mmCIF file of C-alpha atoms and ligand atoms in Angstrom:
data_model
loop_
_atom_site.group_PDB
_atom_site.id
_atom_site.type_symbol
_atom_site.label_atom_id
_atom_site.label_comp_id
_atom_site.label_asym_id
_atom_site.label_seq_id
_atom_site.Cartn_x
_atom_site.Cartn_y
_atom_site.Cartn_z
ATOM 1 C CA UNK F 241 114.879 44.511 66.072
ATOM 2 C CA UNK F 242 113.867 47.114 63.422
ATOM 3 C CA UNK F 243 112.376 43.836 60.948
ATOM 4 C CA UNK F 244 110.275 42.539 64.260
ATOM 5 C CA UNK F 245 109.074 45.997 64.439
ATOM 6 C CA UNK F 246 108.139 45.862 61.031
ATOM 7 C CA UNK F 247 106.710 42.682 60.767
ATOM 8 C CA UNK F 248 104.594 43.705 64.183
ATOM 9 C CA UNK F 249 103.430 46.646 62.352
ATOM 10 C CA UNK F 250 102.562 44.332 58.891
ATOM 11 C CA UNK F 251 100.754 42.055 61.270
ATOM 12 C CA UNK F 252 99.119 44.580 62.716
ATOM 13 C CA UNK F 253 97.971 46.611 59.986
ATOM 14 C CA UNK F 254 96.489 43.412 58.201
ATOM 15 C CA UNK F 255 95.001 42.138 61.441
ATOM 16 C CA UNK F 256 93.160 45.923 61.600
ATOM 17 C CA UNK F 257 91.199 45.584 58.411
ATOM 18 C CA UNK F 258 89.640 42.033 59.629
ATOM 19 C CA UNK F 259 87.916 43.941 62.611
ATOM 20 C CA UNK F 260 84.514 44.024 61.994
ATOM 21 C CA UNK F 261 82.663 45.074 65.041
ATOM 22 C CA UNK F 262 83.055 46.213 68.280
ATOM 23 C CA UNK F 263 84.128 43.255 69.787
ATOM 24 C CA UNK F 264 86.703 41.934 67.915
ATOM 25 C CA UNK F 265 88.130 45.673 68.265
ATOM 26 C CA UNK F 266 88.492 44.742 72.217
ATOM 27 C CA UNK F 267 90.359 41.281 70.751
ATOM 28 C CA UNK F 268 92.711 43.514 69.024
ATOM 29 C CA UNK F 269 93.186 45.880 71.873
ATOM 30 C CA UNK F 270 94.431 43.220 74.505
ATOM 31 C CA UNK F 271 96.524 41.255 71.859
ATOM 32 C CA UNK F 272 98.745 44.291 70.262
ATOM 33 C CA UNK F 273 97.985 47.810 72.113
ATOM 34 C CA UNK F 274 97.503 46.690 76.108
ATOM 35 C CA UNK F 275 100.595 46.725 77.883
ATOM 36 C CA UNK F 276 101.198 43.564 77.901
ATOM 37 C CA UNK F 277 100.187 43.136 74.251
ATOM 38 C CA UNK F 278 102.804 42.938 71.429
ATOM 39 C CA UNK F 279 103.528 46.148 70.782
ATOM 40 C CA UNK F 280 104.494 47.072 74.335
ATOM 41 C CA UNK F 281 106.483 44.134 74.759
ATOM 42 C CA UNK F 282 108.443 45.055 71.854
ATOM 43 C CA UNK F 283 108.778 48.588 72.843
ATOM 44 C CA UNK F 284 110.196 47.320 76.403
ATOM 45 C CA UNK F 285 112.864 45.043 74.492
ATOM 46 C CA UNK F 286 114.197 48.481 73.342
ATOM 47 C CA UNK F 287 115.944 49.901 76.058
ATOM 48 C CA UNK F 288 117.940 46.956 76.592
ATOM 49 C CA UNK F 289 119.916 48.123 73.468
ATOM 50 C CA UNK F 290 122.943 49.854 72.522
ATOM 51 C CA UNK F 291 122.705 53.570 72.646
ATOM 52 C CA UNK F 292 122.894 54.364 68.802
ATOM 53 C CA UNK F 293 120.742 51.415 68.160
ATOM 54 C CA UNK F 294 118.202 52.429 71.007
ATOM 55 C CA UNK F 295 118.044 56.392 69.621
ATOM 56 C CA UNK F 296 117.353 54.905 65.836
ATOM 57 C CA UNK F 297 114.881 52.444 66.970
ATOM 58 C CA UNK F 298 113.057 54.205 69.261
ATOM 59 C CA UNK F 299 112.211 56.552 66.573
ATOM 60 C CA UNK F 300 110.870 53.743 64.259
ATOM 61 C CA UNK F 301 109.490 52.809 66.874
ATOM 62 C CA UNK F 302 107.452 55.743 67.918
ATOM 63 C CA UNK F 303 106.488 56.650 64.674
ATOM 64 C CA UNK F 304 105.231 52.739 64.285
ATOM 65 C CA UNK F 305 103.108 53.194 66.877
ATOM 66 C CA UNK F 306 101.700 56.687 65.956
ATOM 67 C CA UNK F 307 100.857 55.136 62.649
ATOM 68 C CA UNK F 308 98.930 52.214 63.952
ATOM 69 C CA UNK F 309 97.227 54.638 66.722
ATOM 70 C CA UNK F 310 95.857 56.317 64.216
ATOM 71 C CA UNK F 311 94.737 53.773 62.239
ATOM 72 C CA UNK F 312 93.104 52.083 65.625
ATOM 73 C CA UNK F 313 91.340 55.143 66.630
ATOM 74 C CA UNK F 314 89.887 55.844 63.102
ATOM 75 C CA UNK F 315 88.145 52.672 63.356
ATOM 76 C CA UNK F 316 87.458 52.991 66.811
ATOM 77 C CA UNK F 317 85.442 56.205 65.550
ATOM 78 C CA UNK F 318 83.784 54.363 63.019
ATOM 79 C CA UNK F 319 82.243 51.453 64.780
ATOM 80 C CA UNK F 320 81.192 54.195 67.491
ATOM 81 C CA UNK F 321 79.272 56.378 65.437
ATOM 82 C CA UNK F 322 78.082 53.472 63.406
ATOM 83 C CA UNK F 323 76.719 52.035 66.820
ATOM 84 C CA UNK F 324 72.976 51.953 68.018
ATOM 85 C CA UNK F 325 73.325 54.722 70.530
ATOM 86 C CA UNK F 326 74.766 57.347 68.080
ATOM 87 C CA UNK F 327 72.073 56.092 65.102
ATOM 88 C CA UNK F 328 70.002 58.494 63.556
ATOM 89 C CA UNK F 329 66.645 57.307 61.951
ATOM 90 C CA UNK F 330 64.858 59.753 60.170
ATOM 91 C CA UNK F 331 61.320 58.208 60.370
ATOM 92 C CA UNK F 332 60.266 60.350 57.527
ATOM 93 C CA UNK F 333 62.131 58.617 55.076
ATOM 94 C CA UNK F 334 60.058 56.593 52.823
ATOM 95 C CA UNK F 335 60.553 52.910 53.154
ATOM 96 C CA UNK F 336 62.155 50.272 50.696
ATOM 97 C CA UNK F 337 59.384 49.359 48.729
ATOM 98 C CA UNK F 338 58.971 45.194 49.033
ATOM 99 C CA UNK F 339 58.176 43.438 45.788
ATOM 100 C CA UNK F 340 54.678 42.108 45.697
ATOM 101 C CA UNK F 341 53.848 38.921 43.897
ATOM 102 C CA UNK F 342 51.214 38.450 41.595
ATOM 103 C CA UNK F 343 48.405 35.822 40.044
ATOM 104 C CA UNK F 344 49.773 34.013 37.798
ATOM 105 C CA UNK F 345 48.060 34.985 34.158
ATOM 106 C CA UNK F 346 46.316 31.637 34.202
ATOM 107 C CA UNK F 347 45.129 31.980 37.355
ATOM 108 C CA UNK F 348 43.476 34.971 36.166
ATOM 109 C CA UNK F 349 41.561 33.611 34.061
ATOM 110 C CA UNK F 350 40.412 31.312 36.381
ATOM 111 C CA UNK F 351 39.167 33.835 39.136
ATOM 112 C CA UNK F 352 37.390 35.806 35.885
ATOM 113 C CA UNK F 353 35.510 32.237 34.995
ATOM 114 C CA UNK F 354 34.513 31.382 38.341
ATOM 115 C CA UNK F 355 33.471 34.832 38.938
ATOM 116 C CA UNK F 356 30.748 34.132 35.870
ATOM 117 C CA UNK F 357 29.910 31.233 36.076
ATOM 118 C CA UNK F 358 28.986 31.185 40.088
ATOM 119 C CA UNK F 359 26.968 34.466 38.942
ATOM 120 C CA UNK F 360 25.268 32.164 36.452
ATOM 121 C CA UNK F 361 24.546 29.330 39.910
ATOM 122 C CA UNK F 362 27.053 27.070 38.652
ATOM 123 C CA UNK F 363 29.117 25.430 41.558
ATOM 124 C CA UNK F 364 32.733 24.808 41.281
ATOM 125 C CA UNK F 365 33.899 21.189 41.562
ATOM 126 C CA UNK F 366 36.982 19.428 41.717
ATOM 127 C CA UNK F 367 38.900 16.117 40.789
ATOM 128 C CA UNK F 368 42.186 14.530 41.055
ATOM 129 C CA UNK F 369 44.779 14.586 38.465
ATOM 130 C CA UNK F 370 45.986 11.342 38.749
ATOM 131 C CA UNK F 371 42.598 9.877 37.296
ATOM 132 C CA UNK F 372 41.523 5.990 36.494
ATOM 133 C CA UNK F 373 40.805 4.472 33.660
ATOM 134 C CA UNK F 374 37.336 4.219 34.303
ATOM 135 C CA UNK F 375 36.675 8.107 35.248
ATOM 136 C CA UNK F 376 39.102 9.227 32.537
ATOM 137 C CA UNK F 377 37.811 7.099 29.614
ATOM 138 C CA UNK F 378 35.182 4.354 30.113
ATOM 139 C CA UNK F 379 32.888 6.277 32.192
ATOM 140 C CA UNK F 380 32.987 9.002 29.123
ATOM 141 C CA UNK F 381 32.345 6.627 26.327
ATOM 142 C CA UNK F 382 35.849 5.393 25.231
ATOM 143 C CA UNK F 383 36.031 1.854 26.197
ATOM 144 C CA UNK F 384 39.694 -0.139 25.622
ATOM 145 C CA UNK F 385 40.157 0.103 22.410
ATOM 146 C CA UNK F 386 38.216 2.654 20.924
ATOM 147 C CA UNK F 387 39.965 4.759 18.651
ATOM 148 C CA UNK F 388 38.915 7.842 19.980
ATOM 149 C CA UNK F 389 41.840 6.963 22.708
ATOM 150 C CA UNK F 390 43.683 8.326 20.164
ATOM 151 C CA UNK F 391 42.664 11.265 20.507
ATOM 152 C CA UNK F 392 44.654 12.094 23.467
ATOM 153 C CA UNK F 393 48.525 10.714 24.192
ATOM 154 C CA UNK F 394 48.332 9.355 27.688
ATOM 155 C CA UNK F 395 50.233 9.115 29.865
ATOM 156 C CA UNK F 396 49.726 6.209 31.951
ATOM 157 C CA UNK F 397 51.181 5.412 34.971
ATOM 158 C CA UNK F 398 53.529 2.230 35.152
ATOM 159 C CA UNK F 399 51.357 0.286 37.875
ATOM 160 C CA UNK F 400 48.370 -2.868 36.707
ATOM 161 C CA UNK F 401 45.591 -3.578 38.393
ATOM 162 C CA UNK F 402 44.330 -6.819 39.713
ATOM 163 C CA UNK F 403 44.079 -7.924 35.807
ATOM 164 C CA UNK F 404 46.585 -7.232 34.824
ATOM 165 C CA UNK F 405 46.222 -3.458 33.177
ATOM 166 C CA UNK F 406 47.443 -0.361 33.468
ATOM 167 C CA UNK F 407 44.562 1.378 35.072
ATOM 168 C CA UNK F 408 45.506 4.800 36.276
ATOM 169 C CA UNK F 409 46.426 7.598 33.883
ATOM 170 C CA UNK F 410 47.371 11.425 34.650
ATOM 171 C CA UNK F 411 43.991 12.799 33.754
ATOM 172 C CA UNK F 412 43.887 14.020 29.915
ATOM 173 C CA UNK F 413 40.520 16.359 30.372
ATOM 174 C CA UNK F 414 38.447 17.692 33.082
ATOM 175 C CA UNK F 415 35.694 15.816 31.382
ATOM 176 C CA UNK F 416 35.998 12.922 33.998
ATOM 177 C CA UNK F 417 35.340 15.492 37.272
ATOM 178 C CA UNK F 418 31.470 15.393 34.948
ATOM 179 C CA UNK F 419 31.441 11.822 36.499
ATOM 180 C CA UNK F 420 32.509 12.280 40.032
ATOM 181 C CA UNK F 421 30.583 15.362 40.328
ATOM 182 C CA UNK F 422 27.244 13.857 38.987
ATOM 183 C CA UNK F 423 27.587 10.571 41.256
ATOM 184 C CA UNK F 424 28.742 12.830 44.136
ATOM 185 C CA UNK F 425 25.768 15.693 43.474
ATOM 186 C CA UNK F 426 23.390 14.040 41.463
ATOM 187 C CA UNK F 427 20.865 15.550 38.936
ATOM 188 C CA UNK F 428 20.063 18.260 38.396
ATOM 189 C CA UNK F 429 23.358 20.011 38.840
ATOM 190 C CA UNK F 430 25.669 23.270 37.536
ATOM 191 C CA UNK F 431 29.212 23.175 37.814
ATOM 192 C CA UNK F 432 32.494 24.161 36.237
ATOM 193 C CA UNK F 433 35.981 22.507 37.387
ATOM 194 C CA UNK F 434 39.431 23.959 36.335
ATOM 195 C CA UNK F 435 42.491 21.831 36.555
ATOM 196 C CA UNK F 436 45.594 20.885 35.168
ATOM 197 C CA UNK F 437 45.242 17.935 32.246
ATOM 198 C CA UNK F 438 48.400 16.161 30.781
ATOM 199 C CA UNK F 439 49.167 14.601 28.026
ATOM 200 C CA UNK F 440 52.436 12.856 26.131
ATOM 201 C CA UNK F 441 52.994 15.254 23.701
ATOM 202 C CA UNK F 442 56.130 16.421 21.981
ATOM 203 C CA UNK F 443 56.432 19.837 23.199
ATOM 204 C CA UNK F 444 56.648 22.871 20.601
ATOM 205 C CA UNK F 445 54.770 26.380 21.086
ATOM 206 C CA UNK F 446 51.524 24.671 20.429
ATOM 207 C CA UNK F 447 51.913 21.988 22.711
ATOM 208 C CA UNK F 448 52.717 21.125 26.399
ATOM 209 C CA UNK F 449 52.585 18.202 28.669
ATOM 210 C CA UNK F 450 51.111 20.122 31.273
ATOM 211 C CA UNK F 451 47.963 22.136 30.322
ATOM 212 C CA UNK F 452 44.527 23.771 32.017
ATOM 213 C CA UNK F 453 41.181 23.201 31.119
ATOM 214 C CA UNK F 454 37.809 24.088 32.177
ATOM 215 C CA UNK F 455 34.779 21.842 32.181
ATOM 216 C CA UNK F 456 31.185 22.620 32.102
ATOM 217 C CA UNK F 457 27.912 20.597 32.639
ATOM 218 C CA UNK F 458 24.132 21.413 33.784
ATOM 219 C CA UNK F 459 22.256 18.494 34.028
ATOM 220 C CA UNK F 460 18.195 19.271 34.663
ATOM 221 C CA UNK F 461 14.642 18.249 33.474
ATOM 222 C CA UNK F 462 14.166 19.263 29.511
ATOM 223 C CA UNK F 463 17.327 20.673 28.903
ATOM 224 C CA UNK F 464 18.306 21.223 25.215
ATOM 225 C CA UNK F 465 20.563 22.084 22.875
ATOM 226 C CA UNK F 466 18.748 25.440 23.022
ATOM 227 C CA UNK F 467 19.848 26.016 26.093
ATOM 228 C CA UNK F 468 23.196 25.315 25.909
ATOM 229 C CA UNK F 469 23.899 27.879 22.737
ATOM 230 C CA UNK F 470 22.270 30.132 25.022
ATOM 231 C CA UNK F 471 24.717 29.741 27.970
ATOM 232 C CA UNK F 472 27.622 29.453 25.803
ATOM 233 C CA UNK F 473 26.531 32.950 24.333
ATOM 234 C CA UNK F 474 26.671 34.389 27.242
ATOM 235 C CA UNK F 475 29.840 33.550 28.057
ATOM 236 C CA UNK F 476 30.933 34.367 24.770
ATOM 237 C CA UNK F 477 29.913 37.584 25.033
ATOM 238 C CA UNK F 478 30.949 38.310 28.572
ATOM 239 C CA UNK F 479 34.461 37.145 27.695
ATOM 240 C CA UNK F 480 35.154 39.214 25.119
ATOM 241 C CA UNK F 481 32.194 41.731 24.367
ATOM 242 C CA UNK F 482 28.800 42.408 23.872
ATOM 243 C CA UNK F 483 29.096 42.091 20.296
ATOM 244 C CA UNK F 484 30.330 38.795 20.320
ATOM 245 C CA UNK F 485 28.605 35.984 18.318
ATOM 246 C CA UNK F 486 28.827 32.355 18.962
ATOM 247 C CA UNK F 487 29.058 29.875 15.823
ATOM 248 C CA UNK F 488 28.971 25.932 16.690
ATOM 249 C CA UNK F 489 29.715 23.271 13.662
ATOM 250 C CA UNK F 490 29.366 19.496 14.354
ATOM 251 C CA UNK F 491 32.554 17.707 15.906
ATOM 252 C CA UNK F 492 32.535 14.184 17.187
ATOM 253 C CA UNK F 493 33.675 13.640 21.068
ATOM 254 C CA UNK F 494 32.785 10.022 22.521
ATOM 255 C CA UNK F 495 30.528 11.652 25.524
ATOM 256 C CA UNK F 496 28.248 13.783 23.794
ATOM 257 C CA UNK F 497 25.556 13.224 21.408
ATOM 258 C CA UNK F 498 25.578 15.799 19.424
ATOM 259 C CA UNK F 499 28.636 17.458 19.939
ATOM 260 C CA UNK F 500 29.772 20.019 18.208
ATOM 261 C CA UNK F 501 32.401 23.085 19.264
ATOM 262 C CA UNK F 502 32.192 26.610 19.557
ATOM 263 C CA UNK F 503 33.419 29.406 17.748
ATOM 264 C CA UNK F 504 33.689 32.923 19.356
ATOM 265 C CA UNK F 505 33.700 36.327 16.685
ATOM 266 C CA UNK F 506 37.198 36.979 17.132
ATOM 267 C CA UNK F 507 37.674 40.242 19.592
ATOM 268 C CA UNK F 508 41.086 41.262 17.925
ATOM 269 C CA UNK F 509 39.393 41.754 14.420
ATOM 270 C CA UNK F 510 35.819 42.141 15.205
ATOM 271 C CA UNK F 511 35.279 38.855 12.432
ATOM 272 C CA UNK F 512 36.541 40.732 10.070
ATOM 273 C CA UNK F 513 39.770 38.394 9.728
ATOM 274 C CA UNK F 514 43.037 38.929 10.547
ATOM 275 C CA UNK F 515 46.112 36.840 11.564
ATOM 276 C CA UNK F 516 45.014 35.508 14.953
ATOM 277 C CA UNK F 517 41.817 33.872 13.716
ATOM 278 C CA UNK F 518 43.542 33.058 10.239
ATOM 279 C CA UNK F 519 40.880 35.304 8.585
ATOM 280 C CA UNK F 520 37.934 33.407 9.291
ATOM 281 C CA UNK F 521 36.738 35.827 11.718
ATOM 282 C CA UNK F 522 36.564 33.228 14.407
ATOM 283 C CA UNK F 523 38.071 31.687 16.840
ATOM 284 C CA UNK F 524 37.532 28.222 17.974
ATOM 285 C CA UNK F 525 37.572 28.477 21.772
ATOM 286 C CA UNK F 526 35.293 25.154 23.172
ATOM 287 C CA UNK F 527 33.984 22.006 22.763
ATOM 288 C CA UNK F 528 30.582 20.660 23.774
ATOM 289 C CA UNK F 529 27.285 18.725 23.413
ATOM 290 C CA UNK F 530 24.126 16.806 24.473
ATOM 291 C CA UNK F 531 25.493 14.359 27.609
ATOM 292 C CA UNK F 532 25.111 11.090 25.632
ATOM 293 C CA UNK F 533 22.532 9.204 27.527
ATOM 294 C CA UNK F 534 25.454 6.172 28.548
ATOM 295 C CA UNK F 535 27.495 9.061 30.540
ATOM 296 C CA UNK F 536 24.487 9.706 32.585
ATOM 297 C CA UNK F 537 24.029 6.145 33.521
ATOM 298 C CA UNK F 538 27.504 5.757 33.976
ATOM 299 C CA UNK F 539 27.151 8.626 36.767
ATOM 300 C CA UNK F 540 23.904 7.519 37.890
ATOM 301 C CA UNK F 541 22.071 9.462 36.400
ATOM 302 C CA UNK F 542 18.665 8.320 34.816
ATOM 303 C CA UNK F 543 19.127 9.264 31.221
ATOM 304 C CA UNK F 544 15.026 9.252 30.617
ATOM 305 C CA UNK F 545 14.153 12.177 33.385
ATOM 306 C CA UNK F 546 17.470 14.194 33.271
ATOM 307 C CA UNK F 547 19.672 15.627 30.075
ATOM 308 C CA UNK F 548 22.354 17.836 30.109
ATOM 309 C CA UNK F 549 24.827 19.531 28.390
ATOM 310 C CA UNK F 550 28.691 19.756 29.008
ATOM 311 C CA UNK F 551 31.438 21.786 27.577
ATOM 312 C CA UNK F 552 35.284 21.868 27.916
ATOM 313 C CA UNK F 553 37.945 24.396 26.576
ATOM 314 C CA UNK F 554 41.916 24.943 27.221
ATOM 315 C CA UNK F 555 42.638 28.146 29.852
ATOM 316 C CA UNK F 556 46.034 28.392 27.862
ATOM 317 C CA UNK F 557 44.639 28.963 24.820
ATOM 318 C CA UNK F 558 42.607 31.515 26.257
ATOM 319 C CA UNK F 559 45.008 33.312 27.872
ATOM 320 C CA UNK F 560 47.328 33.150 24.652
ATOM 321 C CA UNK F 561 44.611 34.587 22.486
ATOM 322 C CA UNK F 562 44.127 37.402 25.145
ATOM 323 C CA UNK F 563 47.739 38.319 25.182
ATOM 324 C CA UNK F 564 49.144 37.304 22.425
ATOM 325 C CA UNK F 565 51.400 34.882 23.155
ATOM 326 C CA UNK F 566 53.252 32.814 21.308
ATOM 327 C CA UNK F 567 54.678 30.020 23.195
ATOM 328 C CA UNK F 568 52.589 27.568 25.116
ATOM 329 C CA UNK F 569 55.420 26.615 27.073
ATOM 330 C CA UNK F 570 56.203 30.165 28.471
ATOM 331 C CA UNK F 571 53.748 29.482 31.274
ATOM 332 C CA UNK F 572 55.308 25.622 33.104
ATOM 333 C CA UNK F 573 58.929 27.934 32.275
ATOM 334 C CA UNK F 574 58.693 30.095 35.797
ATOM 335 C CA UNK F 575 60.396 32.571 33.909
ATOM 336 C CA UNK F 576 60.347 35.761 35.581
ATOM 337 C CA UNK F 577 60.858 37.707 32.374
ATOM 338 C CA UNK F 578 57.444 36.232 31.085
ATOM 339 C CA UNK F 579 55.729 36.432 34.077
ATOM 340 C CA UNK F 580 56.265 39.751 35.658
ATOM 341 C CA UNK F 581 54.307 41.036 32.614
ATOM 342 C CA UNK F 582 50.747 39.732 34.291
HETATM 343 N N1 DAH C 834 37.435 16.971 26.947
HETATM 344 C C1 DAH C 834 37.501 17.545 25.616
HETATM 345 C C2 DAH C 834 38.958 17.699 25.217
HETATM 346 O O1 DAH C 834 39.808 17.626 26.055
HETATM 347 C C3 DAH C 834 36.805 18.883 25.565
HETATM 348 C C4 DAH C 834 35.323 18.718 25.656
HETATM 349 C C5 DAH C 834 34.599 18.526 24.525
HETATM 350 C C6 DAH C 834 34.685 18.755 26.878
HETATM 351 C C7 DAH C 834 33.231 18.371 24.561
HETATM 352 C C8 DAH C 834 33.306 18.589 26.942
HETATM 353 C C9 DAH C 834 32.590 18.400 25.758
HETATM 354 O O2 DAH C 834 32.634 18.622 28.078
HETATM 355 O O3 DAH C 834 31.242 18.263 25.840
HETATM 356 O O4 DAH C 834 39.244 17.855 24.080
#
């Protein structure tokens, strides 16, 4: 009798710290404590015994039960006060604070662009990322097997065409959006388009698969190179500073003629040379040039009443420059570490 006591009381004490609420309090209630629960029933057995036994156990007994009343009510008492009714809510308190997100820093860069270049009446366009040959290459001057393919590691996308080639490509540049936008707009047109570009590259922390670029092109009556050094100043010197110069050196890209690229004073030394800009005092942000004549007719365009310029540059590098990162590949990593620093 005095072990099923003991074991009741075990049970019970063990069955006592699983109630978590109200309701499985009542549970407990009707199955041990309620008079016909297992306690009481247990209790009853005890008068049926001997008189010694009856006088030992029924002090166990009592002194069971005290124990496990007290336990009971001291929950009881908790889930009470812990209730609704009995809540206090100070409605002074200030509140958790929730965790806003944040642009992401090449997204950033991309608002601060747009932001210029609409207040210069460019437009902002748009093209897919899964690209085709034509758009991506042909239309721009690199035909099959030009070596200027080279260039830029493709990465081609495992389906031929009706003869036979591979034909569609995840877009390497945004220079191909020049194309859509001129046979969607016509001349003359201003417009900038940032996207995501990719390219087969071994990865290090120069180089990603997955990059940004921006692409730039007016296209209007008796536009010249003039007037593209003088654009490209201005954004020069809008990104990083009145005082900012703008050198440009020849360099050969299939869909311009001339082409050349752009340097930028660099803003961390002031061109006086330092580490970032390998003491040169600049830093090559873009490329650019002249629309070669074929590009226009490719979009349409009639190459003897409209010219136009174009330029292209990478938002990562940009951003890297800005903040002085080091690894290319921080920004596809969704690491929070990185990130939360924006
Ligand atoms: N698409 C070129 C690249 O990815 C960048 C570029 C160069 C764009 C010259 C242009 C341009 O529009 O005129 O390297």
């Amino acid at each position: 009798m005095k072990n099923k006591l003991q074991q009741l009381k075990d049970e019970i004490s063990s069955q006592l710290n699983t109630v978590a609420n109200n309701e499985l309090l009542r549970d407990f209630e009707n199955k041990y404590l309620s008079r016909k629960g297992k306690l009481g029933k247990l209790m009853k057995e005890i008068k049926d015994l001997g008189e010694d036994a009856r006088k030992e156990i029924g002090q166990f007994a009592n002194t069971t039960k005290q124990e496990i009343n007290a336990k009971y009510l001291e929950i009881k008492k908790k889930f009470a006060t812990g209730g609704p009714k009995n809540e206090f809510i100070d409605v002074t308190l200030p509140g958790n604070n929730v965790k806003h997100g944040h642009l992401h820093p090449i997204t950033l860069i991309q608002k601060e662009l747009e932001e210029l270049f609409t207040s210069l009446g460019f437009i902002i366009l748009d093209g897919p990322e899964l690209e085709s040959d034509f758009y991506n290459f042909e239309a721009l001057n690199v035909s099959k097997h030009h070596p200027a393919r080279d260039m830029q590691d493709t990465f081609y996308v495992d389906k031929k065409n009706e003869a036979g080639e591979y034909d569609l490509v995840m877009r390497t540049q945004t220079s191909p959006v020049q194309i859509r936008a001129l046979e969607k707009h016509g001349a003359p047109l201003r417009g900038i388009s940032v996207g995501r570009v990719f390219r087969s590259e071994a990865t290090d922390v120069r180089h990603e698969h997955t990059f940004y670029q921006m692409e730039g092109l007016m296209v209007g009556e008796k536009l010249s190179f003039a007037d593209m050094k003088g654009v490209l100043e201005l954004v020069g010197k809008k990104l990083y500073g009145p005082e900012t110069e703008l050198r440009m050196r020849p360099k050969f890209y299939p869909f311009v003629e001339p082409g050349s690229n752009g340097e930028y004073t660099c803003f961390l030394c002031a061109g006086q040379g330092c580490r970032v800009c390998k003491h040169s005092g600049w830093l090559e942000i873009l490329g650019c040039g002249m629309i070669h004549p074929d590009v226009l007719r490719a979009s349409g365009v009639d190459p003897e009443k409209y010219t136009g310029f174009a330029f292209g540059f990478g938002l990562n590098r940009l951003v890297m420059l800005k903040y002085g990162i080091d690894d290319i590949r921080l920004f596809n990593s969704g690491d929070m570490r990185f990130l939360a620093q924006f």
